[in-house]
Amino acid sequence: MSTQPPSTARQLSAPGSSVADRAGAAGPTVSVGLVVAICLVAANLRTTLTGVGALLPEIEHGSGLTSSWGGLLSTLPLLTFAATSPLVARASHRWGSARLLVAALGVLAVGTVVRSLPSVICLFAGTVILSAAIAFGNVLLPALIRRTVPAHRIQGVSALYVTVMGLMAAVSSGVSAPLAHSVPGSWRTALAWGVAFTVAAFLAWLPRMRGDKPRAATGGTHSPVPWRSRVAWQVTLFMGLQSLAFYTAVAWLPSILIDRGASSTAAGWTLFYYQVVSLAASSLLPLLTRGRHDQRWIAAGASALVAAGFTVLVAAPALSVPACTLLGLGGGACLVLALTFQSQRAGSSGEAAALAGMAQSIGYLVAAAGPLLLGILHDTTHSWTLPLTVLAVLGVATAVAGHGAGQDRHIGGPAR
């Protein structure tokens, strides 16, 4: 009788899995070096983006940008993610995942420096360059985890890298403004402080290029984007809708609380509390899902918490802390699940890259529409009631998509 865990045995027999995939899946442990390398990449996936919100007033004042242009600067990364993500799977097949990741980290460092140069053109051009590099990292990381991490540890490693990603996002939001007031170059220097983590990740992955042969050179077939897979669309919709809820909350929650009587300081601390709860949920989720291959009800339940949080903001505006607790618990769990599904629902690392590209290109396009939609609804109704009601309804839709995405099956394969 086989002593392999059931999930690993199924992975070994998955159609289309490569020898490298099977070797990685069969490994009994995950090396500390690999986990550190993954976490260093994760540290770069939001750090250069989240600090912009805290610095936006100073950026607008120092560069002469209007609020509309400042809004475009904040939305540009999501639009770049949507445009770039579909290109990653084919490039990975041709050049190799680790090689492509190292190149993306190099481009990220260049884009971060370009963005901080004293020019409005460089500000926008650098934002596009670094956002495209981050999009490659967003797609490549689930594929690399799928190839190098045992199946029963995928969710734990995914939760760890999401926690690191969220922690660095919160740190960047907190230190960017004080840094701008204490270093030469003001906000331009503050925009570039995260390049230190980019260089560290680049150096950590550089030695891992040696054994990374392009699948095209070894005769491996390119995995097409699974447009016809129902599971792939459920994963994609779950990714998009949970991203919409997160980016909309980050963009508008302080304004909602201020309009309802809170001070700007209190609103800022409430947003910080929301992010802390989200981090805690991301870290604790593996304890709830350990040994569970079917995660339909966990995904649906986490989405329902998000819907409940928005409902509380509508029905009882004074209960902002309980509402943010619900939003954080549900949102943190949904993010881990959304990224984990991009690895778990694929039969090979090639399929994982294709699925991640699909989920993140469409997902971030949906997410980019969220803050804009909420702003239009608020301007039209002069109230937050309808916008928050729409978000609560979308939370229910997220639960439906999560229920389908959480089923224990591969894209194109039968339920297991």
Coordinates of C-alpha atoms in Angstrom, one line a residue:
M1 CA 0.0 0.0 0.0
S2 CA 1.3 3.4 -0.9
T3 CA 2.4 5.6 2.0
Q4 CA 2.0 8.9 0.1
P5 CA -0.5 11.4 1.2
P6 CA -3.7 11.2 -0.9
S7 CA -3.2 14.7 -2.3
T8 CA 0.4 13.8 -3.4
A9 CA -0.7 10.6 -5.0
R10 CA -3.3 12.3 -7.0
Q11 CA -0.8 15.0 -8.0
L12 CA 1.6 12.3 -9.2
S13 CA -1.0 10.9 -11.5
A14 CA -2.3 14.2 -12.7
P15 CA -2.4 14.4 -16.5
G16 CA 0.2 16.7 -18.0
S17 CA 2.4 16.9 -14.9
S18 CA 6.0 17.1 -15.7
V19 CA 8.9 15.1 -14.2
A20 CA 10.0 18.3 -12.4
D21 CA 6.4 18.7 -11.1
R22 CA 6.3 15.2 -9.8
A23 CA 9.7 15.4 -8.2
G24 CA 8.8 18.6 -6.4
A25 CA 5.5 17.2 -5.3
A26 CA 7.0 14.0 -3.9
G27 CA 9.6 15.9 -1.7
P28 CA 8.9 15.3 2.0
T29 CA 9.9 18.7 3.2
V30 CA 10.3 22.3 2.1
S31 CA 13.8 23.7 2.5
V32 CA 14.2 26.8 4.6
G33 CA 16.1 28.4 1.7
L34 CA 13.2 27.9 -0.6
V35 CA 10.7 29.4 1.9
V36 CA 12.9 32.4 2.5
A37 CA 13.3 32.9 -1.3
I38 CA 9.5 32.7 -1.8
C39 CA 8.9 35.2 1.1
L40 CA 11.4 37.6 -0.4
V41 CA 9.5 37.7 -3.6
A42 CA 6.2 38.1 -1.7
A43 CA 7.8 41.1 0.1
N44 CA 8.0 42.9 -3.3
L45 CA 4.5 42.2 -4.6
R46 CA 2.8 45.2 -2.8
T47 CA 5.6 47.2 -1.1
T48 CA 6.2 49.5 -4.0
L49 CA 2.4 50.1 -4.5
T50 CA 0.8 50.6 -1.1
G51 CA 3.1 53.4 -0.1
V52 CA 1.7 55.6 -2.9
G53 CA -1.6 56.1 -1.2
A54 CA 0.0 57.6 1.9
L55 CA 2.2 59.8 -0.3
L56 CA -0.4 60.8 -2.8
P57 CA -1.2 64.3 -1.3
E58 CA 2.6 65.1 -1.4
I59 CA 3.0 63.7 -4.9
E60 CA 0.1 65.8 -6.2
H61 CA 1.5 68.9 -4.5
G62 CA 5.1 68.3 -5.5
S63 CA 4.4 67.3 -9.2
G64 CA 1.4 69.5 -9.9
L65 CA -0.9 66.6 -10.6
T66 CA -4.6 67.0 -10.3
S67 CA -6.7 64.6 -8.2
S68 CA -7.8 62.9 -11.4
W69 CA -4.2 62.2 -12.4
G70 CA -3.5 61.1 -8.9
G71 CA -6.4 58.6 -9.1
L72 CA -5.0 57.3 -12.4
L73 CA -1.6 56.8 -10.8
S74 CA -3.3 54.6 -8.2
T75 CA -5.3 52.6 -10.7
L76 CA -2.5 52.2 -13.2
P77 CA -0.9 49.2 -11.5
L78 CA -4.2 47.2 -11.6
L79 CA -4.7 48.0 -15.3
T80 CA -1.1 47.0 -16.0
F81 CA -1.6 43.7 -14.0
A82 CA -4.6 42.9 -16.2
A83 CA -2.8 43.7 -19.4
T84 CA 0.5 41.9 -18.5
S85 CA -0.6 38.7 -16.7
P86 CA -1.8 36.8 -19.8
L87 CA 1.8 37.0 -21.2
V88 CA 3.5 35.3 -18.4
A89 CA 2.6 31.6 -19.0
R90 CA 3.9 31.6 -22.6
A91 CA 7.1 33.5 -21.5
S92 CA 7.6 31.0 -18.7
H93 CA 7.3 28.1 -21.0
R94 CA 9.9 29.6 -23.3
W95 CA 12.4 30.9 -20.8
G96 CA 11.8 29.0 -17.5
S97 CA 10.0 30.2 -14.4
A98 CA 13.0 30.9 -12.2
R99 CA 14.9 32.7 -15.0
L100 CA 11.8 34.8 -15.8
L101 CA 11.3 35.6 -12.1
V102 CA 14.9 36.8 -11.8
A103 CA 14.5 39.0 -14.9
A104 CA 11.2 40.4 -13.5
L105 CA 12.9 41.2 -10.2
G106 CA 15.7 43.1 -12.1
V107 CA 13.0 45.0 -14.1
L108 CA 11.2 45.8 -10.8
A109 CA 14.4 47.3 -9.4
V110 CA 14.8 49.5 -12.5
G111 CA 11.2 50.5 -12.6
T112 CA 11.3 51.5 -8.9
V113 CA 14.3 53.7 -9.5
V114 CA 12.8 55.3 -12.7
R115 CA 9.6 56.1 -10.8
S116 CA 11.6 58.1 -8.2
L117 CA 13.4 60.3 -10.8
P118 CA 12.4 64.0 -10.9
S119 CA 10.0 63.9 -13.8
V120 CA 6.3 63.3 -14.1
I121 CA 6.9 61.2 -17.2
C122 CA 9.3 59.0 -15.2
L123 CA 6.7 58.8 -12.4
F124 CA 4.1 57.2 -14.7
A125 CA 6.6 55.3 -16.8
G126 CA 8.3 53.8 -13.8
T127 CA 4.9 52.9 -12.3
V128 CA 4.0 50.9 -15.5
I129 CA 7.4 49.2 -15.6
L130 CA 7.4 48.1 -12.0
S131 CA 3.7 47.1 -12.1
A132 CA 4.4 44.8 -15.2
A133 CA 7.3 43.2 -13.2
I134 CA 5.0 42.6 -10.2
A135 CA 2.4 41.1 -12.5
F136 CA 5.0 38.5 -13.6
G137 CA 5.8 37.8 -9.9
N138 CA 2.1 37.5 -9.1
V139 CA 1.7 34.8 -11.8
L140 CA 5.0 33.0 -11.5
L141 CA 4.9 32.5 -7.7
P142 CA 1.8 30.1 -7.7
A143 CA 3.4 28.1 -10.5
L144 CA 6.8 27.8 -8.7
I145 CA 5.0 26.8 -5.5
R146 CA 3.1 24.2 -7.5
R147 CA 6.3 22.8 -8.9
T148 CA 8.6 22.9 -5.8
V149 CA 6.3 22.4 -2.8
P150 CA 4.6 19.1 -1.7
A151 CA 0.9 19.2 -2.4
H152 CA -0.1 19.0 1.2
R153 CA 2.0 22.0 2.0
I154 CA 0.9 24.3 -0.8
Q155 CA -1.7 26.1 1.3
G156 CA 0.6 26.6 4.2
V157 CA 3.3 28.1 2.0
S158 CA 0.7 30.2 0.2
A159 CA -0.6 31.5 3.5
L160 CA 2.9 32.4 4.6
Y161 CA 3.7 34.4 1.5
V162 CA 0.3 36.1 1.6
T163 CA 1.1 37.1 5.3
V164 CA 4.5 38.5 4.3
M165 CA 3.0 40.3 1.4
G166 CA 0.3 41.9 3.6
L167 CA 2.7 42.7 6.4
M168 CA 5.1 44.5 4.0
A169 CA 2.1 46.3 2.4
A170 CA 1.1 47.6 5.9
V171 CA 4.7 48.6 6.7
S172 CA 5.0 50.5 3.4
S173 CA 1.8 52.3 4.1
G174 CA 3.0 53.3 7.6
V175 CA 6.6 54.3 6.9
S176 CA 6.4 56.0 3.6
A177 CA 5.0 59.4 4.8
P178 CA 7.4 59.7 7.8
L179 CA 10.3 58.6 5.6
A180 CA 9.4 61.4 3.1
H181 CA 9.8 64.0 5.8
S182 CA 13.2 62.7 7.1
V183 CA 15.3 61.8 4.0
P184 CA 16.8 63.8 1.2
G185 CA 14.6 63.8 -1.9
S186 CA 11.3 63.8 0.1
W187 CA 8.6 61.6 -1.4
R188 CA 10.7 60.6 -4.4
T189 CA 13.2 58.9 -2.1
A190 CA 10.3 57.4 -0.1
L191 CA 8.9 55.8 -3.3
A192 CA 12.1 53.9 -3.8
W193 CA 12.9 52.5 -0.3
G194 CA 11.5 49.0 -1.2
V195 CA 14.2 48.4 -3.8
A196 CA 16.4 46.9 -1.0
F197 CA 13.9 44.0 -0.8
T198 CA 14.0 43.7 -4.6
V199 CA 17.8 43.3 -4.6
A200 CA 17.6 40.7 -1.8
A201 CA 15.0 38.7 -3.7
F202 CA 17.1 38.9 -6.9
L203 CA 20.2 37.6 -5.1
A204 CA 18.1 34.8 -3.5
W205 CA 16.8 33.5 -6.8
L206 CA 19.9 34.0 -8.9
P207 CA 21.4 30.6 -7.9
R208 CA 18.1 28.8 -8.5
M209 CA 18.3 29.6 -12.2
R210 CA 20.9 26.8 -12.8
G211 CA 18.5 23.9 -12.8
D212 CA 15.6 25.8 -14.4
K213 CA 15.4 24.5 -17.9
P214 CA 12.7 26.0 -20.2
R215 CA 9.9 23.5 -20.8
A216 CA 10.2 24.3 -24.5
A217 CA 13.8 23.1 -24.5
T218 CA 12.9 19.8 -22.7
G219 CA 10.0 19.0 -25.1
G220 CA 7.3 20.1 -22.6
T221 CA 4.1 21.4 -24.2
H222 CA 2.8 24.8 -23.5
S223 CA -0.3 24.8 -21.4
P224 CA -3.0 26.9 -23.0
V225 CA -5.2 29.3 -21.1
P226 CA -8.1 27.3 -19.8
W227 CA -10.9 29.5 -21.2
R228 CA -13.3 26.6 -21.5
S229 CA -12.8 25.2 -18.0
R230 CA -15.7 25.9 -15.6
V231 CA -13.4 25.5 -12.6
A232 CA -10.9 28.0 -14.1
W233 CA -13.7 30.6 -14.5
Q234 CA -14.8 29.9 -10.9
V235 CA -11.3 30.5 -9.7
T236 CA -11.0 33.6 -11.8
L237 CA -14.3 35.1 -10.6
F238 CA -13.4 34.3 -7.0
M239 CA -10.0 36.0 -7.5
G240 CA -11.6 39.1 -9.1
L241 CA -14.4 39.6 -6.7
Q242 CA -12.4 39.2 -3.5
S243 CA -9.7 41.6 -5.0
L244 CA -12.5 44.1 -5.8
A245 CA -13.7 44.0 -2.2
F246 CA -10.1 44.5 -0.8
Y247 CA -9.1 47.3 -3.1
T248 CA -12.4 49.1 -2.7
A249 CA -12.2 48.9 1.1
V250 CA -8.6 50.2 1.1
A251 CA -9.6 53.1 -1.2
W252 CA -12.8 54.2 0.3
L253 CA -13.2 52.9 3.9
P254 CA -11.5 56.0 5.5
S255 CA -13.8 58.3 3.4
I256 CA -16.9 56.3 4.4
L257 CA -16.0 56.6 8.1
I258 CA -15.1 60.3 7.9
D259 CA -18.4 61.1 6.2
R260 CA -20.1 59.3 9.1
G261 CA -18.5 61.4 11.7
A262 CA -15.1 59.8 12.4
S263 CA -11.9 61.9 12.5
S264 CA -9.3 61.3 9.9
T265 CA -7.0 59.8 12.6
A266 CA -9.6 57.4 13.8
A267 CA -10.5 56.4 10.2
G268 CA -6.8 55.7 9.5
W269 CA -6.4 53.5 12.6
T270 CA -9.6 51.7 11.6
L271 CA -8.1 50.9 8.2
F272 CA -4.9 49.7 10.0
Y273 CA -7.0 47.5 12.2
Y274 CA -8.7 46.0 9.2
Q275 CA -5.4 45.1 7.7
V276 CA -4.1 43.6 10.9
V277 CA -7.2 41.4 11.2
S278 CA -6.7 40.4 7.6
L279 CA -3.1 39.4 8.3
A280 CA -4.3 37.3 11.3
A281 CA -6.9 35.5 9.2
S282 CA -4.3 34.8 6.5
S283 CA -1.9 33.3 9.0
L284 CA -4.6 31.1 10.8
L285 CA -6.4 29.8 7.8
P286 CA -4.1 26.7 7.3
L287 CA -5.1 25.5 10.8
L288 CA -8.7 25.4 9.6
T289 CA -8.0 23.8 6.3
R290 CA -5.4 21.2 7.3
G291 CA -6.2 17.9 5.8
R292 CA -9.2 19.3 3.9
H293 CA -9.0 18.9 0.1
D294 CA -12.5 20.1 -0.5
Q295 CA -12.7 23.7 0.6
R296 CA -16.0 24.8 -0.9
W297 CA -17.7 25.8 2.4
I298 CA -14.6 27.5 3.8
A299 CA -14.4 29.7 0.7
A300 CA -18.1 30.4 0.7
G301 CA -18.1 31.1 4.5
A302 CA -15.2 33.5 4.2
S303 CA -17.0 35.4 1.4
A304 CA -20.1 35.5 3.5
L305 CA -18.1 37.2 6.3
V306 CA -17.1 39.9 3.8
A307 CA -20.8 40.4 2.7
A308 CA -21.8 40.6 6.4
G309 CA -19.1 43.2 7.1
F310 CA -20.5 45.5 4.3
T311 CA -24.0 44.8 5.5
V312 CA -23.1 46.0 9.0
L313 CA -21.6 49.2 7.6
V314 CA -25.0 49.8 5.9
A315 CA -27.3 48.9 8.7
A316 CA -25.3 50.0 11.7
P317 CA -22.7 52.6 10.8
A318 CA -21.6 53.1 14.4
L319 CA -20.4 49.5 14.5
S320 CA -17.4 50.2 12.3
V321 CA -15.0 48.1 14.3
P322 CA -17.2 44.9 14.2
A323 CA -17.7 45.5 10.5
C324 CA -14.0 45.8 9.9
T325 CA -13.4 42.7 12.0
L326 CA -15.8 40.7 9.7
L327 CA -14.2 42.3 6.5
G328 CA -10.7 41.5 7.7
L329 CA -11.4 37.9 8.7
G330 CA -13.2 37.1 5.5
G331 CA -10.9 39.1 3.2
G332 CA -7.7 37.7 4.6
A333 CA -9.0 34.1 4.2
C334 CA -10.3 34.8 0.7
L335 CA -7.0 36.1 -0.5
V336 CA -5.1 33.0 0.7
L337 CA -7.7 30.8 -0.9
A338 CA -7.8 32.7 -4.2
L339 CA -4.0 32.4 -4.6
T340 CA -3.9 28.8 -3.3
F341 CA -6.6 27.7 -5.8
Q342 CA -4.3 28.9 -8.7
S343 CA -1.8 26.2 -7.6
Q344 CA -4.2 23.5 -6.4
R345 CA -6.6 23.4 -9.3
A346 CA -3.8 22.9 -11.8
G347 CA -2.4 19.6 -12.8
S348 CA 1.1 20.9 -13.5
S349 CA 3.3 24.0 -13.0
G350 CA 2.5 24.9 -16.7
E351 CA -1.2 24.7 -16.0
A352 CA -0.7 26.7 -12.8
A353 CA 1.0 29.5 -14.8
A354 CA -1.8 29.5 -17.4
L355 CA -4.5 29.5 -14.7
A356 CA -2.8 32.2 -12.7
G357 CA -2.5 34.3 -15.8
M358 CA -6.1 34.0 -16.6
A359 CA -7.3 34.5 -13.0
Q360 CA -5.1 37.6 -12.4
S361 CA -5.6 39.3 -15.7
I362 CA -9.4 39.2 -15.5
G363 CA -9.3 39.4 -11.7
Y364 CA -7.3 42.7 -11.5
L365 CA -9.4 44.2 -14.3
V366 CA -12.5 43.5 -12.2
A367 CA -10.7 44.9 -9.1
A368 CA -9.7 48.1 -10.9
A369 CA -13.4 48.7 -11.6
G370 CA -14.4 48.5 -7.9
P371 CA -13.1 51.8 -6.6
L372 CA -14.2 53.6 -9.7
L373 CA -17.7 52.1 -9.5
L374 CA -18.1 53.0 -5.8
G375 CA -17.0 56.6 -6.5
I376 CA -19.6 56.9 -9.3
L377 CA -22.4 55.5 -7.2
H378 CA -21.5 57.8 -4.3
D379 CA -21.4 60.9 -6.5
T380 CA -24.7 59.9 -8.0
T381 CA -26.6 59.2 -4.8
H382 CA -24.6 61.4 -2.4
S383 CA -24.8 58.5 0.0
W384 CA -22.8 55.4 0.9
T385 CA -25.9 53.2 1.3
L386 CA -26.2 52.0 -2.3
P387 CA -22.5 51.5 -2.9
L388 CA -22.1 49.4 0.3
T389 CA -25.3 47.4 -0.6
V390 CA -23.8 46.6 -4.0
L391 CA -20.6 45.4 -2.2
A392 CA -22.6 43.2 0.1
V393 CA -24.4 41.7 -2.9
L394 CA -21.1 41.1 -4.7
G395 CA -20.0 39.4 -1.5
V396 CA -22.7 36.8 -2.0
A397 CA -21.6 36.4 -5.6
T398 CA -18.1 35.8 -4.3
A399 CA -19.4 33.0 -2.0
V400 CA -21.0 31.3 -5.0
A401 CA -17.8 31.5 -7.0
G402 CA -15.7 30.4 -4.0
H403 CA -18.0 27.4 -3.5
G404 CA -17.2 26.2 -7.0
A405 CA -13.5 27.1 -6.9
G406 CA -13.1 25.2 -3.6
Q407 CA -14.1 21.9 -5.1
D408 CA -11.3 19.3 -5.0
R409 CA -10.6 19.0 -8.7
H410 CA -8.2 20.0 -11.5
I411 CA -9.1 22.3 -14.4
G412 CA -10.4 20.0 -17.1
G413 CA -10.6 17.0 -14.8
P414 CA -13.3 15.3 -12.8
A415 CA -14.1 16.0 -9.2
R416 CA -11.9 13.9 -6.8

